[in-house]
mmCIF file of C-alpha atoms in Angstrom:
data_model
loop_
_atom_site.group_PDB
_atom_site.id
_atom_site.type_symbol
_atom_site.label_atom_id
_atom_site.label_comp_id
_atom_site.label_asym_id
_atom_site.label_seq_id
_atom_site.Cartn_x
_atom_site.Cartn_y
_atom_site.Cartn_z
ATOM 1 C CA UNK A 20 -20.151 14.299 10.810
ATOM 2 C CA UNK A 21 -19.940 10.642 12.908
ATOM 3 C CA UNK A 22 -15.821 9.875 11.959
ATOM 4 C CA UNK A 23 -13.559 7.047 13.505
ATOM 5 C CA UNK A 24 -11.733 7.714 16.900
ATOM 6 C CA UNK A 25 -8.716 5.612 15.711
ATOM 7 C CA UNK A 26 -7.481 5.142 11.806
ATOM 8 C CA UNK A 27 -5.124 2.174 10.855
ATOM 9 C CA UNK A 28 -1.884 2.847 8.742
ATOM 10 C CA UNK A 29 -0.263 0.970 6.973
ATOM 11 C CA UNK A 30 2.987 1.864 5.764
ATOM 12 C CA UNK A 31 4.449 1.453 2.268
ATOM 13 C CA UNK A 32 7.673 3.075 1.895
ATOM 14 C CA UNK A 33 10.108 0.951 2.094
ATOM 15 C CA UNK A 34 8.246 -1.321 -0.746
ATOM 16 C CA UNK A 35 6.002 0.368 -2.375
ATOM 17 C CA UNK A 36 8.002 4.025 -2.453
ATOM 18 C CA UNK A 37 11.984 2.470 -2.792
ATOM 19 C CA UNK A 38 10.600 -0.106 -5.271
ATOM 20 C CA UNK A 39 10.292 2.968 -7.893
ATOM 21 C CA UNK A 40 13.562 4.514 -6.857
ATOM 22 C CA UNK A 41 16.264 4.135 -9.608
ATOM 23 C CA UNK A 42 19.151 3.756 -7.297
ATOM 24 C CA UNK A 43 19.952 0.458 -5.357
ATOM 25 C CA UNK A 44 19.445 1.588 -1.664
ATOM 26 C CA UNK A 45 21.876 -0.700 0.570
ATOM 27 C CA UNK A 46 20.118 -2.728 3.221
ATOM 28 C CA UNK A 47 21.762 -1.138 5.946
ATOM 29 C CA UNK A 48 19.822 2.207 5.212
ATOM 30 C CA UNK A 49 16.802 0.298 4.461
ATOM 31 C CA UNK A 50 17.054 -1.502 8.093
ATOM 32 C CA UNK A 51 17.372 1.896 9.713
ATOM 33 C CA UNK A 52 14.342 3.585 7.806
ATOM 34 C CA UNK A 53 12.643 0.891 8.228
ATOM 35 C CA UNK A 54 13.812 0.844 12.588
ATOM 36 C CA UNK A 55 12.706 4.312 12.963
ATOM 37 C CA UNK A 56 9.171 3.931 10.943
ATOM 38 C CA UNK A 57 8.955 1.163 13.741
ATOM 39 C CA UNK A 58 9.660 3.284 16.392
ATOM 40 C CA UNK A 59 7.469 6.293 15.274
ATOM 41 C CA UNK A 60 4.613 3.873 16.026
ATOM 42 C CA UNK A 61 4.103 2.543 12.795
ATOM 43 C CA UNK A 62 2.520 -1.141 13.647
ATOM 44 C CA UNK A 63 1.846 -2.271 9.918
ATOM 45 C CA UNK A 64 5.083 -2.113 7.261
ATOM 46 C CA UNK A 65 4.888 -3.481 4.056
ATOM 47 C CA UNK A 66 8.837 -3.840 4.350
ATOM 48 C CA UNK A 67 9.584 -5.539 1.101
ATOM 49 C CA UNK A 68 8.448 -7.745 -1.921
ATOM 50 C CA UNK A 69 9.021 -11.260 -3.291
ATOM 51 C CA UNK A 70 9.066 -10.647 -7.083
ATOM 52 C CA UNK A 71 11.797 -11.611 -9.187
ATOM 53 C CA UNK A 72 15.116 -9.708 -8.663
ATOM 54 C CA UNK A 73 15.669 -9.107 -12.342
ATOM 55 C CA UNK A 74 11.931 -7.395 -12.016
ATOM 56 C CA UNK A 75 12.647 -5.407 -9.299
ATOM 57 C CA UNK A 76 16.262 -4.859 -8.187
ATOM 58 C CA UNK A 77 15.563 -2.533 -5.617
ATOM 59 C CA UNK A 78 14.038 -5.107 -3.798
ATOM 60 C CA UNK A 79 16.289 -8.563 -4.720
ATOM 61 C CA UNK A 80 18.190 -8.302 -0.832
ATOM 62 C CA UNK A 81 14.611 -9.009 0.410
ATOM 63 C CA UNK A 82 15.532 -11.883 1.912
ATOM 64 C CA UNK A 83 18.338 -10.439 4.057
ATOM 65 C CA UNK A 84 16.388 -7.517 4.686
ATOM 66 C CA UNK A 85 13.720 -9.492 6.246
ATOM 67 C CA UNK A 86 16.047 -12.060 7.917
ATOM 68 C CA UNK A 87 17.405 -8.534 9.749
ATOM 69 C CA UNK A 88 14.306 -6.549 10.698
ATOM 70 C CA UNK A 89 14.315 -4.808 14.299
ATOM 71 C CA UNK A 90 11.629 -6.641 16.565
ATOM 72 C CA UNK A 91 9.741 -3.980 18.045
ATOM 73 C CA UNK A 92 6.606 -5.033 20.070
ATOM 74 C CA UNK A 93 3.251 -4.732 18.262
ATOM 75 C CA UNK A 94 5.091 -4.360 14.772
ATOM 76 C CA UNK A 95 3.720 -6.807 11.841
ATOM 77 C CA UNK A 96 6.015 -6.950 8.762
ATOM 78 C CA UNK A 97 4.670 -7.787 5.658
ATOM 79 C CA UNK A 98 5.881 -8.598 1.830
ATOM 80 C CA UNK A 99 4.347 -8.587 -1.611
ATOM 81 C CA UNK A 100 4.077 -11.999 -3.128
ATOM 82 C CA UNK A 101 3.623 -12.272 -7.299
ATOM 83 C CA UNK A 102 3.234 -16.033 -7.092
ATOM 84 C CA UNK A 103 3.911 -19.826 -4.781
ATOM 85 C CA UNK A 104 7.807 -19.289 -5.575
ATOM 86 C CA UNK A 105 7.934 -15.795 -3.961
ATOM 87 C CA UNK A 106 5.696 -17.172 -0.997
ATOM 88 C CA UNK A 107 8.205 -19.856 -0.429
ATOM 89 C CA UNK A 108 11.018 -17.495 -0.222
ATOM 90 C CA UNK A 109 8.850 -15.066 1.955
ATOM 91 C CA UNK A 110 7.752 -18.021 4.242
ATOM 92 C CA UNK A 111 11.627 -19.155 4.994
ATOM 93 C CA UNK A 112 12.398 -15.486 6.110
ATOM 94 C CA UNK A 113 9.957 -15.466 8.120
ATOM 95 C CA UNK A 114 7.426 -12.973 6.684
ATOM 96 C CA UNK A 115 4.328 -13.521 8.473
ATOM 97 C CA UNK A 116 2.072 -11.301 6.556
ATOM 98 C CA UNK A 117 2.070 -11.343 2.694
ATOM 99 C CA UNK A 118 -0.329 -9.379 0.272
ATOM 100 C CA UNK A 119 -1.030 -10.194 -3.146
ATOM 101 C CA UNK A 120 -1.998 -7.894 -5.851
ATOM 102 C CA UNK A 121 -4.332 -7.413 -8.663
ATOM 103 C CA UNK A 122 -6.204 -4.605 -11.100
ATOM 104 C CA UNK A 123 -9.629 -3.652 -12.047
ATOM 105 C CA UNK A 124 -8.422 -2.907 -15.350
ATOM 106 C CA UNK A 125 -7.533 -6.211 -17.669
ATOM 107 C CA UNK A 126 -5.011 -3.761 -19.859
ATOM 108 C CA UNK A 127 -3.165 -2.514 -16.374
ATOM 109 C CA UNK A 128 -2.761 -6.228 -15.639
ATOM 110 C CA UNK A 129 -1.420 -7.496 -18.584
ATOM 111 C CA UNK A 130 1.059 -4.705 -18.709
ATOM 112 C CA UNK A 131 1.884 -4.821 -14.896
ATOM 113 C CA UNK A 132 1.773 -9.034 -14.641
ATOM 114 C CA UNK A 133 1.517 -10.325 -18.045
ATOM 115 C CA UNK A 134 -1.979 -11.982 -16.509
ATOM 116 C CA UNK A 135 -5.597 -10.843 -17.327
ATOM 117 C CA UNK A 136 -7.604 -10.116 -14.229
ATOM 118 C CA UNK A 137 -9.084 -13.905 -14.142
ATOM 119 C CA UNK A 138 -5.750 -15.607 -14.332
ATOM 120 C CA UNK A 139 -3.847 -13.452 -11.684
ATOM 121 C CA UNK A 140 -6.998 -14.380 -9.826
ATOM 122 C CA UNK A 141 -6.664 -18.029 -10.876
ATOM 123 C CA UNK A 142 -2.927 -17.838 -9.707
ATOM 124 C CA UNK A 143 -3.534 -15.975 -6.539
ATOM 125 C CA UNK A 144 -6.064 -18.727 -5.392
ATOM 126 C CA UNK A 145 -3.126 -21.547 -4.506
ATOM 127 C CA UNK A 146 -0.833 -18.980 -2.955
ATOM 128 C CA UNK A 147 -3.253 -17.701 -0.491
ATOM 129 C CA UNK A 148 -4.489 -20.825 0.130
ATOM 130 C CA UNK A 149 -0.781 -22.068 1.258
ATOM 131 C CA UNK A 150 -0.491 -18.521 3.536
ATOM 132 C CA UNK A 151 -3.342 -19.408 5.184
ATOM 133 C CA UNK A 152 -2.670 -23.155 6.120
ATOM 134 C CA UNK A 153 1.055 -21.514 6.979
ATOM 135 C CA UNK A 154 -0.941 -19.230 9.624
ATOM 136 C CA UNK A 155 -0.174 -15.900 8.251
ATOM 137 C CA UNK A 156 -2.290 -13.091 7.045
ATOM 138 C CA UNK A 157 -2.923 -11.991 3.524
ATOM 139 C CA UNK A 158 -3.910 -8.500 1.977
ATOM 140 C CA UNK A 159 -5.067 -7.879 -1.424
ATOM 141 C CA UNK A 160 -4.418 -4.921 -3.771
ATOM 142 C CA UNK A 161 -6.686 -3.957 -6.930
ATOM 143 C CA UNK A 162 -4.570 -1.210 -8.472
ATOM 144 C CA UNK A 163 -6.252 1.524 -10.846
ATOM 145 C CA UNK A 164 -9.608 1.051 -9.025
ATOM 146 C CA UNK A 165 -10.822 4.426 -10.332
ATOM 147 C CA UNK A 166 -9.145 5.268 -13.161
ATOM 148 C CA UNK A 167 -6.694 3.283 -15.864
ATOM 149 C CA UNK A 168 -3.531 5.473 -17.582
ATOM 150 C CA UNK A 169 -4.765 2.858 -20.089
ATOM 151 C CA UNK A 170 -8.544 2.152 -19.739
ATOM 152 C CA UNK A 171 -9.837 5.229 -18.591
ATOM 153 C CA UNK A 172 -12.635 5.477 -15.806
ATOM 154 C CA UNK A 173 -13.218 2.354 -14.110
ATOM 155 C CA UNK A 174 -16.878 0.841 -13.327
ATOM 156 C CA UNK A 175 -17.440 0.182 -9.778
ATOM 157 C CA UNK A 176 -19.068 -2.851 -10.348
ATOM 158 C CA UNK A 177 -15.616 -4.099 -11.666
ATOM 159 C CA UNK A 178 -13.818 -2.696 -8.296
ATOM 160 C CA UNK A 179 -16.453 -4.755 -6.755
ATOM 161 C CA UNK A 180 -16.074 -7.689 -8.272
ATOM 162 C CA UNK A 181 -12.446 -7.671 -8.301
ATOM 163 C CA UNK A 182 -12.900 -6.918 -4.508
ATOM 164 C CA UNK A 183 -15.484 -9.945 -4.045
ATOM 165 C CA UNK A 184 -13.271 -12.134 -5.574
ATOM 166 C CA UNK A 185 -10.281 -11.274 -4.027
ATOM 167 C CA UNK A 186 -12.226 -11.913 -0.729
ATOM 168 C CA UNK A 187 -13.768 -15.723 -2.243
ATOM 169 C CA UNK A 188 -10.173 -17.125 -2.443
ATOM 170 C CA UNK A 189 -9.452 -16.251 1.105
ATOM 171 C CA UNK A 190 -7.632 -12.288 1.321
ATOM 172 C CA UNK A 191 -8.639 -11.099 4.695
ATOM 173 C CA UNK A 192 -8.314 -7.287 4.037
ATOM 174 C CA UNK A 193 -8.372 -5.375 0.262
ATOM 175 C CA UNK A 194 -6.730 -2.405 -0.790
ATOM 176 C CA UNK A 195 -8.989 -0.063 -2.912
ATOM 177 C CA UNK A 196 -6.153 1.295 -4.614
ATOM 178 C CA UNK A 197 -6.176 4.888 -6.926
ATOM 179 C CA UNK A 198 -2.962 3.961 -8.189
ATOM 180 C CA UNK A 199 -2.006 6.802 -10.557
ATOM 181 C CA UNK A 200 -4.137 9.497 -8.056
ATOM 182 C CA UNK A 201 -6.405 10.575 -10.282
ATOM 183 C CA UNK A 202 -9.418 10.102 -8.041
ATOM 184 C CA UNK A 203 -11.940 12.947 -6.329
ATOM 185 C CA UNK A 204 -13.558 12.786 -3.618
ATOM 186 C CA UNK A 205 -17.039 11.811 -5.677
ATOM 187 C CA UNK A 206 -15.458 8.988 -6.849
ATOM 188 C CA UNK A 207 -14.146 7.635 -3.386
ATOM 189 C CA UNK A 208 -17.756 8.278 -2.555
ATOM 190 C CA UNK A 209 -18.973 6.491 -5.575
ATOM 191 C CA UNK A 210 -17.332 3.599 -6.035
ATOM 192 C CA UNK A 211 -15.879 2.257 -2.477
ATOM 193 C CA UNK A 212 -19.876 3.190 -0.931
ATOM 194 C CA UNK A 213 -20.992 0.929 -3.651
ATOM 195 C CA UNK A 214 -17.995 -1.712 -2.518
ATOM 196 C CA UNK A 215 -19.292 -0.849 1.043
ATOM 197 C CA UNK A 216 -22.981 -1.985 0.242
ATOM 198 C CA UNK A 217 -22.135 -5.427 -0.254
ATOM 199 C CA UNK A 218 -18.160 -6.025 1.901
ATOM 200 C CA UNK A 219 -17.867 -5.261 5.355
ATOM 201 C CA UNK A 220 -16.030 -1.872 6.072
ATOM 202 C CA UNK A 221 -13.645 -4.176 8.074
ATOM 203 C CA UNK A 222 -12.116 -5.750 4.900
ATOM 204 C CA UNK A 223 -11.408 -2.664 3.296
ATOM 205 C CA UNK A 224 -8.442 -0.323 3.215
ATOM 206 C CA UNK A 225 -8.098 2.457 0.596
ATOM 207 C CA UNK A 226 -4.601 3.231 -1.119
ATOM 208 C CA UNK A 227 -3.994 6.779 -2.863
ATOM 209 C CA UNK A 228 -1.356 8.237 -4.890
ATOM 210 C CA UNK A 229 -0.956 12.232 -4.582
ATOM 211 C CA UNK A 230 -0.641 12.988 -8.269
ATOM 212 C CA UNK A 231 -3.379 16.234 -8.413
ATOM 213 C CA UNK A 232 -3.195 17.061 -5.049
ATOM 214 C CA UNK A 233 -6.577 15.083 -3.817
ATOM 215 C CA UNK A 234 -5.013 12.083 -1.745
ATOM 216 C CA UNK A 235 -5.688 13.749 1.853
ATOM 217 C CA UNK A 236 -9.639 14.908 0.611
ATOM 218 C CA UNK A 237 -9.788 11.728 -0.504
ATOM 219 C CA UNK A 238 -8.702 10.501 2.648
ATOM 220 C CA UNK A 239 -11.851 12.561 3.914
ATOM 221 C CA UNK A 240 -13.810 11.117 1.674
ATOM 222 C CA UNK A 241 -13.007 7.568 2.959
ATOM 223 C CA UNK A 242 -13.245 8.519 6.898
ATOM 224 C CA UNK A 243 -17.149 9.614 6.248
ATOM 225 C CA UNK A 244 -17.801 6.456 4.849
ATOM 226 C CA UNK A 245 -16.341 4.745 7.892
ATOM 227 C CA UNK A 246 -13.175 3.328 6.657
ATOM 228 C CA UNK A 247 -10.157 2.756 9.189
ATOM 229 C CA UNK A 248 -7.578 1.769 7.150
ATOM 230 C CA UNK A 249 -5.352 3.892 5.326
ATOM 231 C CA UNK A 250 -1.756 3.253 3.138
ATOM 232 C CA UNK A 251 0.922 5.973 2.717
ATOM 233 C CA UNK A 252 4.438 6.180 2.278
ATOM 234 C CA UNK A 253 7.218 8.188 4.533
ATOM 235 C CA UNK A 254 8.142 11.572 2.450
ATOM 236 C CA UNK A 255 5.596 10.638 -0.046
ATOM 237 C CA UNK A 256 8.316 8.432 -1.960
ATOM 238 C CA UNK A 257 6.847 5.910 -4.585
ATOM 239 C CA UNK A 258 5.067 6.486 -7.979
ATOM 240 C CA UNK A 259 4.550 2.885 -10.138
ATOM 241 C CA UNK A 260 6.967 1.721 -12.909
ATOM 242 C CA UNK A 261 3.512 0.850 -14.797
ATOM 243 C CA UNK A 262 1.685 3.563 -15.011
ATOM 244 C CA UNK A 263 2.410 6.205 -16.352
ATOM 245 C CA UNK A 264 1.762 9.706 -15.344
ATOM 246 C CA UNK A 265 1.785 8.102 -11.847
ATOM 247 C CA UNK A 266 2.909 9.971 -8.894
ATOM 248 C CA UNK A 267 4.239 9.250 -5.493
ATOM 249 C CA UNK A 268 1.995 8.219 -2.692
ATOM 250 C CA UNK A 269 -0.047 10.144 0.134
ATOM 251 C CA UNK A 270 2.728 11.205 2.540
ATOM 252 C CA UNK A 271 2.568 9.174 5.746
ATOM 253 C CA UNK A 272 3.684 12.422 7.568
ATOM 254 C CA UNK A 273 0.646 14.941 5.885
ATOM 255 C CA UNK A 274 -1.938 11.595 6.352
ATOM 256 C CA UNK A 275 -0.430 12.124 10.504
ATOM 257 C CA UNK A 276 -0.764 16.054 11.044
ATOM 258 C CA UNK A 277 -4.474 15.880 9.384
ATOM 259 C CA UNK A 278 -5.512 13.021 11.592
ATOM 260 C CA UNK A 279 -3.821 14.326 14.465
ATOM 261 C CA UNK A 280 -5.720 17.960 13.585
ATOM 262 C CA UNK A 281 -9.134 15.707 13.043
ATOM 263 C CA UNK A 282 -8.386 14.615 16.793
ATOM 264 C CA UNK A 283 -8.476 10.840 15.332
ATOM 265 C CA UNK A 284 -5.981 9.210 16.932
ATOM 266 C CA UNK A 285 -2.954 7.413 14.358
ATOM 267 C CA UNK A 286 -0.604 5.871 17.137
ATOM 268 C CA UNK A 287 2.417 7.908 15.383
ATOM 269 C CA UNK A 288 4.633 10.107 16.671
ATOM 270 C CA UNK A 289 4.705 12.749 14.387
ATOM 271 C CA UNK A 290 8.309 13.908 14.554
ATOM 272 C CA UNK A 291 9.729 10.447 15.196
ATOM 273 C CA UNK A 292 8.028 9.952 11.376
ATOM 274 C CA UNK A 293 9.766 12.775 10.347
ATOM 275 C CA UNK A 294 13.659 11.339 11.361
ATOM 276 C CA UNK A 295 12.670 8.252 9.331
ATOM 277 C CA UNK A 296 11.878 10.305 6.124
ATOM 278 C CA UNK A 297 14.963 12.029 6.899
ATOM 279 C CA UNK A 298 16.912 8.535 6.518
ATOM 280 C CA UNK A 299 16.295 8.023 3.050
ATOM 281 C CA UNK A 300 16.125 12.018 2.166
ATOM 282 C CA UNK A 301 19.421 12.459 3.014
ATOM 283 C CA UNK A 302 20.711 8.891 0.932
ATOM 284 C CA UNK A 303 18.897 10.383 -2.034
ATOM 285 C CA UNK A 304 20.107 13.495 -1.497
ATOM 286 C CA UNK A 305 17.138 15.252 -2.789
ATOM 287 C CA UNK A 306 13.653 16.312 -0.444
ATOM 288 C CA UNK A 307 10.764 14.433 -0.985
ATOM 289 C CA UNK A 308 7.097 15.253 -2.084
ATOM 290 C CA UNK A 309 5.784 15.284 1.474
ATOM 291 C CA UNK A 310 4.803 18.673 2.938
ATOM 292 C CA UNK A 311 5.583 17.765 6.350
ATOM 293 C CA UNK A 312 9.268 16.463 5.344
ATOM 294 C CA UNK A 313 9.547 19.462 3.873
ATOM 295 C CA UNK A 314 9.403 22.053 7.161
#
């Protein structure tokens, strides 16, 4: 079995896993989870988002929070952008890597956006046109890329479409995202090798939820077929207000010990990781999902 020597992670706590909390976690705590996922080794955080405050409250201090985020050599922050206002606001913090985010399913969309897939698309195109001129780097999600709480199984040929188009208006690097973790290791096989056929591996990153247990043999799944890039949350923390059913994501900690076990080197100190989940277990007061967290 040929396998990659080094894997990528990106790290979505702080947005993608405190976005879903229902408490408002104060910035200060945020800063220090967010300081010690730095120092762990973590060199991609996705360390807010730009969406409205009144859709996301968890997340309206995002521009203090980024104004105040620990420089730590070889870290890139990044934000999610829903449109030109929220780049604007990203771009005068001083973001300097945004990702935008779509579906392969036209009902997730319109529940998650308001937007069908074309006009998300259509309204992507200007604000990763402006990132670019601005210098920065852009990501692209397409949620439920195997299956839809709403559509059911989705085609590959829409992930790759989605995923081709996303790439046409300028995203450097696209999530393949199994956003309520419903996905097997067939389908990873299935639909991102057909995605793989006709995108280079370089573009693509894959982005699993843990909902039946199949995130890290997923995670297997994508390593055979070469990909390097992988996104997971500290403590498993996260879910999506928008699908329902959906749980949190893979565990940054369990995504750690199996690479480290795999000899594939991550970059991240493994107990380091740990402290940082501890920082928001302990404000929650509750343990999270993650199995490593947990010992």
């Amino acid at each position: 079995m040929k396998l990659p020597d080094r894997v990528n992670i990106v790290e979505v706590g702080p947005r993608d896993g405190l976005q879903n909390e229902r408490e408002i976690i104060p910035t200060g705590v945020k800063l220090e989870f967010i300081r010690k996922l730095a120092t762990a080794g973590l060199l991609n955080i996705e360390a807010t988002s730009f969406v409205s405050p009144r859709a996301v409250p968890q997340l309206a201090d995002a521009v203090d929070l980024v104004q105040q985020l620990p420089v730590v050599s070889g870290v890139t922050y990044s934000a999610l952008v829903p449109n030109k206002k929220g780049l604007e606001r990203a771009l005068e913090a001083g973001i300097r890597r945004i990702a935008v985010f779509t579906a392969a399913s036209d009902t997730f969309t319109r529940k998650n956006i308001n937007m069908s897939i074309a006009e998300s698309l259509a309204a992507f195109a200007p604000v990763v046109a402006d990132a670019r001129k601005a210098g920065i780097g852009v990501r692209g999600y397409v949620s439920t890329s195997f299956v839809c709480p709403f559509e059911g199984d989705i085609s590959r040929e829409q992930v790759l479409d989605v995923t081709r188009r996303l790439l046409d208006i300028g995203v450097g690097e696209v999530a393949i995202s199994d956003t309520i973790g419903a996905a097997s290791p067939r389908d990873v096989f299935d639909t991102v090798g057909h995605v793989l056929a006709r995108v280079p591996r370089e573009q693509i990153a894959l982005h699993f939820h843990d909902t039946y247990a199949t995130a890290l043999a997923n995670v297997l799944a994508g390593l055979q077929l070469g990909i390097t890039t992988f996104d997971a949350s500290a403590g498993g923390l996260g879910g999506c207000p928008y699908a329902p059913g959906a749980s949190g994501n893979l565990a940054t900690e369990d995504l750690v010990y199996m690479l480290e076990r795999m000899r594939i080197d991550t970059g991240v100190n493994l107990s380091r990781l740990v402290e940082a989940s501890t920082v928001i277990a302990t404000h929650l007061g509750r343990r999270l999902p993650g199995r490593q967290s947990q010992r």
